[in-house]
Amino acid sequence: MIIFKKEQDIRHYLTEQSSQGRTIGFVPTMGALHDGHRSLLVKAKEDGGLVVCSVFINPTQFNDKKDFEKYPVAHEADLALLQEAGCDVAFMPDVSEIYPDGLSDTADYDFGRLDTILEGAHRPGHFRGVAQVMTRLLDITHPHNLYLGQKDYQQCMVIKRLVELTGRKDHLRIVICPTIREADGLAMSSRNTRLTDPQRALAATIYQCLVSIQGKQQTDSFGLVQKECMDLLKEKGFDPEYVALADAEDLTLMDDFVAEKSMVALIAAKIGDIRLIDNMILNPSLN
Ligand code: AMP
């Protein structure tokens, strides 16, 4: 595995590899890697070509300064996992490599409602930062395949739209990989390492809520199940931000289940100062 820290060096290397006909598979991450990240790397490896992974905690996508400061860093362990997962190229830049002209951003993308609902509503500016870093990383790595996790469902949709808006759609394939979970259902996340033991014991409640939404879609109204989930989360000590239902295709929010539609249920809830998100496609056979 080759490790790059400088954008010019990796750019040069990947341009050379591309010109020799190698396919580039790119996995962008913020590090503190776990089996969810590993699944993206494994998929990229299976697809063939060169597997490139970036580890960069992007300051511009954190609306909460404390969340940024406390974001776990684990460079040594990350390198070991990357090596073991068969990653060919690791990109671990400093902030100044990604943002040589400073953190402010002049680009203005029209994501429609996509970046103002759900995560966008609760984390103002978050998707702007995601778009900013993705534009930069895609410009540096010029991948043929981009691997993203369904765990961040709305982020996948924003990045898909970004790829369209920036004219990359015809030469960049987006591969969305299923959410990898712990044995009790908790979606793997770098932030899980910050949970205390009692918080960790309760954290799978979010997954249990998603399972109950999925199970009750034919018998109950969404309003009823939504309230049950909010109540359960509160009872367990969470501060739930949303329990939502949306069209899985375009993330239009829905008031109730529609049998013939592909739908996704999405939850964001805080436990202590740790914010967790998760989602579940309700009727995957329609996808
Ligand atoms: P992050 O390091 O949190 O920015 O995540 C980097 C990539 O890994 C994103 O595309 C995430 O959606 C994906 N990812 C994070 N957690 C999981 C998971 N539990 N299962 C699958 N993919 C994940």
XYZ file of N, CA and C in Angstrom, residues 37-221:
555
model
N -16.595 0.516 6.999
C -15.638 1.026 6.005
C -14.996 -0.146 5.254
N -14.658 -1.172 6.027
C -13.994 -2.327 5.418
C -14.866 -2.927 4.297
N -16.183 -2.950 4.530
C -17.069 -3.548 3.519
C -17.006 -2.763 2.201
N -16.812 -1.463 2.297
C -16.685 -0.640 1.081
C -15.368 -0.962 0.366
N -14.312 -1.128 1.160
C -12.995 -1.451 0.589
C -13.032 -2.833 -0.073
N -13.697 -3.769 0.592
C -13.782 -5.137 0.060
C -14.563 -5.140 -1.258
N -15.645 -4.353 -1.292
C -16.444 -4.267 -2.528
C -15.587 -3.654 -3.651
N -14.846 -2.614 -3.314
C -13.990 -1.967 -4.319
C -12.951 -2.967 -4.828
N -12.401 -3.748 -3.915
C -11.396 -4.742 -4.294
C -12.009 -5.786 -5.227
N -13.200 -6.265 -4.852
C -13.896 -7.275 -5.674
C -14.148 -6.766 -7.090
N -14.449 -5.463 -7.182
C -14.747 -4.887 -8.501
C -13.498 -4.762 -9.364
N -12.337 -4.992 -8.771
C -11.073 -4.930 -9.521
C -10.556 -3.499 -9.561
N -9.387 -3.335 -10.147
C -8.810 -1.992 -10.231
C -8.100 -1.593 -8.951
N -7.714 -0.345 -8.931
C -6.918 0.177 -7.829
C -7.850 0.700 -6.733
N -7.629 0.245 -5.496
C -8.492 0.704 -4.397
C -7.813 1.874 -3.680
N -8.488 3.012 -3.709
C -7.945 4.234 -3.114
C -8.863 4.648 -1.965
N -8.274 4.900 -0.794
C -9.092 5.314 0.354
C -8.531 6.606 0.934
N -9.404 7.585 1.137
C -8.944 8.806 1.812
C -9.386 8.763 3.268
N -8.514 9.256 4.118
C -8.823 9.405 5.539
C -8.622 10.883 5.846
N -9.735 11.584 5.985
C -9.646 13.037 6.175
C -10.859 13.490 6.965
N -10.625 14.024 8.153
C -11.734 14.545 8.961
C -11.996 15.961 8.445
N -13.076 16.070 7.709
C -13.352 17.322 6.995
C -13.965 18.376 7.924
N -13.214 19.414 8.271
C -13.741 20.379 9.240
C -14.995 21.096 8.757
N -15.150 21.251 7.437
C -16.260 22.092 6.959
C -17.625 21.402 7.025
N -17.653 20.103 7.306
C -18.960 19.455 7.381
C -19.471 19.302 8.813
N -18.692 19.814 9.767
C -19.122 19.748 11.169
C -19.802 21.057 11.544
N -21.091 20.993 11.806
C -21.782 22.199 12.266
C -21.557 22.391 13.764
N -21.139 21.297 14.428
C -20.938 21.355 15.875
C -19.426 21.233 16.152
N -18.862 22.315 16.662
C -17.410 22.374 16.854
C -16.916 21.269 17.796
N -17.719 20.993 18.837
C -17.316 19.970 19.816
C -17.269 18.586 19.173
N -18.226 18.335 18.275
C -18.277 17.051 17.571
C -16.992 16.886 16.749
N -16.572 17.959 16.125
C -15.335 17.929 15.328
C -14.129 17.651 16.229
N -14.073 18.386 17.334
C -12.918 18.232 18.237
C -12.846 16.833 18.832
N -14.017 16.247 19.061
C -14.030 14.926 19.710
C -14.051 13.782 18.704
N -14.031 14.097 17.416
C -14.115 13.019 16.424
C -12.905 12.101 16.587
N -13.143 10.776 16.692
C -12.010 9.884 16.983
C -10.949 9.867 15.874
N -9.692 9.801 16.298
C -8.565 9.727 15.360
C -7.818 8.438 15.681
N -7.508 7.643 14.656
C -6.832 6.358 14.915
C -5.950 5.988 13.724
N -4.979 6.822 13.423
C -4.208 6.632 12.189
C -3.508 5.278 12.086
N -2.894 4.853 13.192
C -2.154 3.578 13.146
C -3.097 2.412 12.841
N -4.181 2.362 13.613
C -5.159 1.279 13.415
C -5.779 1.376 12.021
N -6.008 2.581 11.546
C -6.590 2.764 10.210
C -5.666 2.174 9.146
N -4.384 2.467 9.274
C -3.428 1.959 8.284
C -3.411 0.429 8.297
N -3.486 -0.141 9.498
C -3.487 -1.607 9.599
C -4.730 -2.186 8.927
N -5.893 -1.561 9.178
C -7.131 -2.071 8.567
C -7.083 -1.914 7.042
N -6.583 -0.783 6.590
C -6.500 -0.541 5.139
C -5.623 -1.592 4.468
N -4.479 -1.821 5.094
C -3.526 -2.796 4.560
C -4.186 -4.175 4.460
N -4.835 -4.535 5.554
C -5.446 -5.857 5.643
C -6.616 -6.027 4.668
N -7.333 -4.928 4.420
C -8.491 -5.001 3.518
C -8.082 -4.952 2.044
N -6.797 -4.805 1.798
C -6.329 -4.830 0.413
C -6.339 -3.479 -0.279
N -6.362 -2.419 0.518
C -6.312 -1.071 -0.067
C -4.948 -0.869 -0.750
N -4.951 -0.252 -1.920
C -3.697 -0.023 -2.643
C -3.095 1.342 -2.340
N -3.972 2.320 -2.182
C -3.488 3.694 -2.006
C -4.262 4.356 -0.870
N -3.525 4.849 0.133
C -4.171 5.604 1.213
C -3.809 7.073 1.034
N -4.806 7.922 1.183
C -4.566 9.374 1.073
C -4.916 9.982 2.425
N -3.908 10.516 3.103
C -4.120 11.063 4.440
C -3.599 12.500 4.487
N -4.352 13.389 3.901
C -3.863 14.771 3.773
C -4.108 15.610 5.024
N -3.329 16.672 5.170
C -3.623 17.694 6.171
C -4.700 18.616 5.598
N -5.291 19.405 6.491
C -6.347 20.330 6.057
C -5.830 21.283 4.965
N -4.589 21.710 5.097
C -4.049 22.687 4.133
C -3.887 22.087 2.726
N -3.802 20.766 2.636
C -3.720 20.128 1.313
C -5.082 20.160 0.609
N -6.111 19.996 1.405
C -7.463 19.961 0.827
C -7.988 21.381 0.612
N -7.656 22.250 1.556
C -8.150 23.631 1.467
C -6.987 24.626 1.483
N -6.180 24.657 0.428
C -5.014 25.545 0.429
C -5.397 27.028 0.510
N -6.613 27.351 0.072
C -7.033 28.760 0.101
C -7.948 29.067 1.277
N -7.985 28.187 2.263
C -8.848 28.426 3.424
C -10.140 27.638 3.318
N -10.910 27.668 4.415
C -12.076 26.787 4.511
C -13.332 27.323 3.840
N -13.326 28.622 3.511
C -14.581 29.162 2.978
C -14.824 28.630 1.565
N -16.090 28.626 1.225
C -16.518 27.926 0.009
C -17.398 28.865 -0.809
N -17.110 28.975 -2.086
C -17.902 29.894 -2.908
C -18.919 29.151 -3.776
N -18.705 27.825 -3.919
C -19.610 27.067 -4.799
C -21.023 27.069 -4.221
N -22.000 27.149 -5.101
C -23.378 27.138 -4.642
C -24.165 26.135 -5.469
N -24.384 24.955 -4.911
C -25.086 23.918 -5.649
C -26.558 23.931 -5.275
N -27.378 23.654 -6.266
C -28.808 23.592 -6.001
C -29.219 22.135 -5.765
N -29.340 21.783 -4.511
C -29.742 20.420 -4.174
C -31.264 20.304 -4.000
N -31.969 21.372 -4.310
C -33.420 21.358 -4.093
C -33.682 21.235 -2.600
N -34.634 20.360 -2.248
C -34.936 20.173 -0.812
C -33.932 19.256 -0.125
N -33.167 18.551 -0.958
C -32.326 17.466 -0.420
C -31.426 17.870 0.735
N -30.903 19.081 0.695
C -29.954 19.453 1.751
C -30.572 20.320 2.840
N -31.919 20.481 2.789
C -32.534 21.310 3.841
C -33.429 20.485 4.772
N -33.728 19.246 4.384
C -34.577 18.409 5.245
C -33.693 17.490 6.109
N -34.298 16.849 7.091
C -33.647 15.826 7.920
C -32.265 16.267 8.400
N -31.205 15.609 7.949
C -29.854 15.989 8.399
C -29.565 17.454 8.082
N -30.035 17.895 6.926
C -29.795 19.290 6.507
C -30.454 20.281 7.459
N -31.642 19.913 7.952
C -32.362 20.800 8.866
C -31.705 20.819 10.243
N -31.205 19.663 10.665
C -30.635 19.566 12.017
C -29.153 19.897 12.060
N -28.507 19.860 10.894
C -27.077 20.170 10.851
C -26.847 21.222 9.754
N -27.228 22.479 10.035
C -27.114 23.502 8.994
C -25.687 23.593 8.446
N -25.581 23.622 7.132
C -24.267 23.746 6.491
C -23.541 22.430 6.304
N -24.074 21.357 6.905
C -23.389 20.066 6.852
C -23.171 19.597 5.405
N -24.237 19.593 4.618
C -24.099 19.051 3.259
C -23.301 19.977 2.346
N -23.284 21.238 2.685
C -22.439 22.165 1.940
C -20.967 21.747 2.110
N -20.634 21.404 3.362
C -19.276 20.937 3.655
C -18.973 19.600 2.994
N -19.978 18.725 2.973
C -19.810 17.417 2.315
C -19.559 17.642 0.816
N -20.358 18.526 0.216
C -20.204 18.803 -1.221
C -18.836 19.428 -1.499
N -18.420 20.287 -0.599
C -17.124 20.965 -0.772
C -15.978 19.949 -0.763
N -15.986 19.048 0.228
C -14.874 18.097 0.324
C -14.945 17.054 -0.796
N -16.168 16.642 -1.142
C -16.296 15.627 -2.195
C -15.838 16.178 -3.542
N -16.196 17.422 -3.813
C -15.774 18.038 -5.077
C -14.253 18.019 -5.159
N -13.635 18.392 -4.054
C -12.170 18.459 -4.012
C -11.551 17.055 -4.141
N -12.094 16.098 -3.387
C -11.528 14.740 -3.419
C -11.721 14.080 -4.781
N -12.870 14.326 -5.402
C -13.115 13.740 -6.730
C -12.198 14.382 -7.760
N -11.945 15.655 -7.568
C -11.049 16.364 -8.489
C -9.607 15.853 -8.358
N -9.222 15.483 -7.156
C -7.857 14.979 -6.933
C -7.716 13.535 -7.418
N -8.740 12.706 -7.141
C -8.574 11.261 -7.390
C -9.148 10.786 -8.737
N -10.065 11.541 -9.301
C -10.705 11.164 -10.580
C -11.062 9.682 -10.653
N -11.883 9.211 -9.724
C -12.191 7.767 -9.727
C -13.170 7.378 -10.840
N -13.172 6.082 -11.152
C -14.196 5.542 -12.048
C -15.384 5.056 -11.227
N -15.076 4.540 -10.035
C -16.114 4.034 -9.128
C -15.974 4.716 -7.767
N -17.126 5.098 -7.217
C -17.126 5.753 -5.903
C -17.989 4.912 -4.965
N -17.417 4.512 -3.828
C -18.105 3.606 -2.906
C -18.602 4.381 -1.687
N -19.918 4.291 -1.464
C -20.541 5.010 -0.351
C -21.388 4.032 0.457
N -21.640 4.367 1.725
C -22.432 3.490 2.585
C -23.876 3.964 2.698
N -24.790 3.011 2.634
C -26.211 3.341 2.799
C -26.492 3.929 4.186
N -25.621 3.644 5.134
C -25.736 4.188 6.492
C -26.015 5.703 6.457
N -25.366 6.394 5.506
C -25.577 7.833 5.357
C -26.440 8.062 4.110
N -27.706 7.685 4.241
C -28.599 7.616 3.078
C -28.732 8.970 2.378
N -28.974 9.993 3.186
C -29.182 11.325 2.594
C -27.893 11.824 1.949
N -26.772 11.510 2.587
C -25.473 11.901 2.023
C -25.276 11.244 0.639
N -25.673 9.983 0.521
C -25.572 9.295 -0.784
C -26.361 10.070 -1.831
N -27.549 10.525 -1.450
C -28.399 11.229 -2.427
C -27.810 12.586 -2.788
N -27.258 13.263 -1.790
C -26.641 14.576 -2.050
C -25.431 14.393 -2.975
N -24.638 13.363 -2.712
C -23.433 13.154 -3.541
C -23.834 12.737 -4.966
N -24.864 11.918 -5.079
C -25.374 11.555 -6.418
C -25.733 12.821 -7.200
N -26.443 13.695 -6.522
C -26.881 14.949 -7.157
C -25.666 15.820 -7.495
N -24.707 15.858 -6.594
C -23.485 16.642 -6.821
C -22.758 16.142 -8.077
N -22.720 14.829 -8.198
C -22.049 14.211 -9.351
C -22.761 14.618 -10.650
N -24.092 14.697 -10.584
C -24.850 15.165 -11.762
C -24.562 16.636 -12.024
N -24.640 17.442 -10.959
C -24.496 18.895 -11.119
C -23.105 19.295 -11.618
N -22.108 18.463 -11.296
C -20.746 18.819 -11.698
C -20.314 18.083 -12.975
N -21.291 17.485 -13.664
C -21.017 16.878 -14.969
C -20.169 15.619 -14.924
N -20.175 14.923 -13.774
C -19.348 13.713 -13.662
C -20.153 12.431 -13.907
N -21.453 12.575 -14.078
C -22.365 11.424 -14.058
C -21.976 10.337 -15.070
N -21.531 10.748 -16.251
C -21.293 9.751 -17.303
C -20.001 8.972 -17.116
N -19.102 9.472 -16.296
C -17.855 8.715 -16.138
C -17.552 8.322 -14.693
N -18.555 8.439 -13.830
C -18.362 8.022 -12.431
C -19.551 7.168 -12.007
N -19.240 5.940 -11.593
C -20.303 5.032 -11.129
C -20.334 5.089 -9.606
N -21.533 5.297 -9.075
C -21.663 5.320 -7.606
C -22.178 3.961 -7.146
N -21.448 3.380 -6.199
C -21.837 2.063 -5.677
C -22.226 2.252 -4.211
N -23.487 1.965 -3.909
C -23.954 2.142 -2.525
C -23.965 0.785 -1.829
N -23.246 0.708 -0.725
C -23.063 -0.575 -0.026
C -23.951 -0.642 1.222
N -24.481 -1.843 1.532
C -25.393 -1.978 2.675
C -24.747 -1.613 4.010
N -25.582 -1.231 4.944
C -25.111 -0.853 6.286
C -24.638 -2.099 7.044
N -23.456 -2.012 7.591
C -22.919 -3.110 8.412
C -23.247 -2.790 9.880
N -23.730 -3.819 10.561
C -24.215 -3.614 11.934
C -23.468 -4.474 12.942
N -23.519 -4.035 14.187
C -23.040 -4.864 15.295
C -24.056 -5.992 15.504
N -23.688 -6.958 16.352
C -24.569 -8.120 16.555
C -25.964 -7.703 17.036
N -26.058 -6.645 17.817
C -27.378 -6.233 18.327
C -28.107 -5.287 17.376
N -27.544 -5.034 16.209
C -28.236 -4.214 15.206
C -27.710 -2.799 15.091
N -26.966 -2.329 16.087
C -26.449 -0.957 16.019
C -25.590 -0.789 14.761
N -25.902 0.229 13.969
C -25.106 0.487 12.767
C -23.698 0.893 13.185
N -22.712 0.273 12.572
C -21.331 0.634 12.921
C -21.081 2.090 12.559
N -20.354 2.767 13.418
C -20.050 4.177 13.198
C -18.807 4.525 14.012
N -17.995 5.404 13.467
C -16.796 5.819 14.208
C -17.178 6.447 15.541
N -18.327 7.105 15.557
C -18.755 7.772 16.799
C -19.142 6.779 17.899
N -19.403 5.515 17.527
C -19.792 4.530 18.550
C -18.691 4.345 19.595
N -17.440 4.594 19.216
C -16.339 4.404 20.171
C -16.463 5.374 21.341
N -17.244 6.445 21.152
C -17.389 7.436 22.218
C -18.518 7.090 23.196
N -19.288 6.059 22.875
C -20.401 5.706 23.763
C -19.871 5.079 25.054
N -20.456 5.462 26.180
C -20.130 4.796 27.440
C -20.798 3.411 27.423
N -20.430 2.536 28.348
C -21.036 1.196 28.356
C -22.568 1.263 28.483
N -23.097 2.068 29.420
C -24.576 2.129 29.503
C -25.201 2.699 28.220
N -24.558 3.690 27.624
C -25.094 4.247 26.365
C -25.040 3.193 25.262
N -23.919 2.473 25.226
C -23.764 1.440 24.186
C -24.855 0.374 24.321
N -25.189 0.047 25.577
C -26.203 -0.992 25.817
C -27.571 -0.556 25.284
N -27.800 0.757 25.230
C -29.103 1.250 24.774
C -29.132 1.615 23.292
N -27.937 1.737 22.706
C -27.842 2.359 21.377
C -28.604 1.610 20.285
N -28.768 0.286 20.459
C -29.464 -0.488 19.420
C -30.964 -0.215 19.395
N -31.453 0.594 20.327
C -32.888 0.960 20.314
C -33.258 1.604 18.971
N -32.326 2.348 18.405
C -32.603 3.007 17.115
C -32.909 1.943 16.051
N -32.094 0.917 16.033
C -32.311 -0.180 15.071
C -33.637 -0.877 15.362
N -33.915 -1.090 16.655
C -35.185 -1.748 17.010
C -36.378 -0.928 16.516
N -36.253 0.385 16.588
C -37.330 1.250 16.076
C -37.497 1.049 14.569
N -36.382 1.005 13.856
C -36.469 0.824 12.394
C -37.121 -0.516 12.053
N -36.749 -1.547 12.811
C -37.336 -2.868 12.580
C -38.844 -2.826 12.850
N -39.233 -2.094 13.892
C -40.667 -2.052 14.210
C -41.425 -1.251 13.143
N -40.794 -0.210 12.594
C -41.453 0.541 11.506
C -41.643 -0.387 10.307
N -40.592 -1.141 10.014
C -40.673 -2.057 8.866
C -41.784 -3.105 9.082
N -41.831 -3.618 10.310
C -42.796 -4.684 10.618
C -44.247 -4.213 10.650
N -44.452 -2.913 10.930
C -45.835 -2.444 11.107
C -46.370 -1.682 9.905
N -45.593 -1.678 8.806
C -46.012 -0.833 7.674
C -47.328 -1.281 7.041
N -47.692 -2.556 7.241
C -48.950 -3.009 6.637
C -50.132 -2.926 7.607
N -49.828 -2.725 8.879
C -50.921 -2.793 9.853
C -51.237 -1.471 10.538
N -50.234 -0.607 10.677
C -50.433 0.629 11.437
C -50.159 1.847 10.564
N -50.610 3.000 11.045
C -50.271 4.232 10.321
C -48.848 4.626 10.716
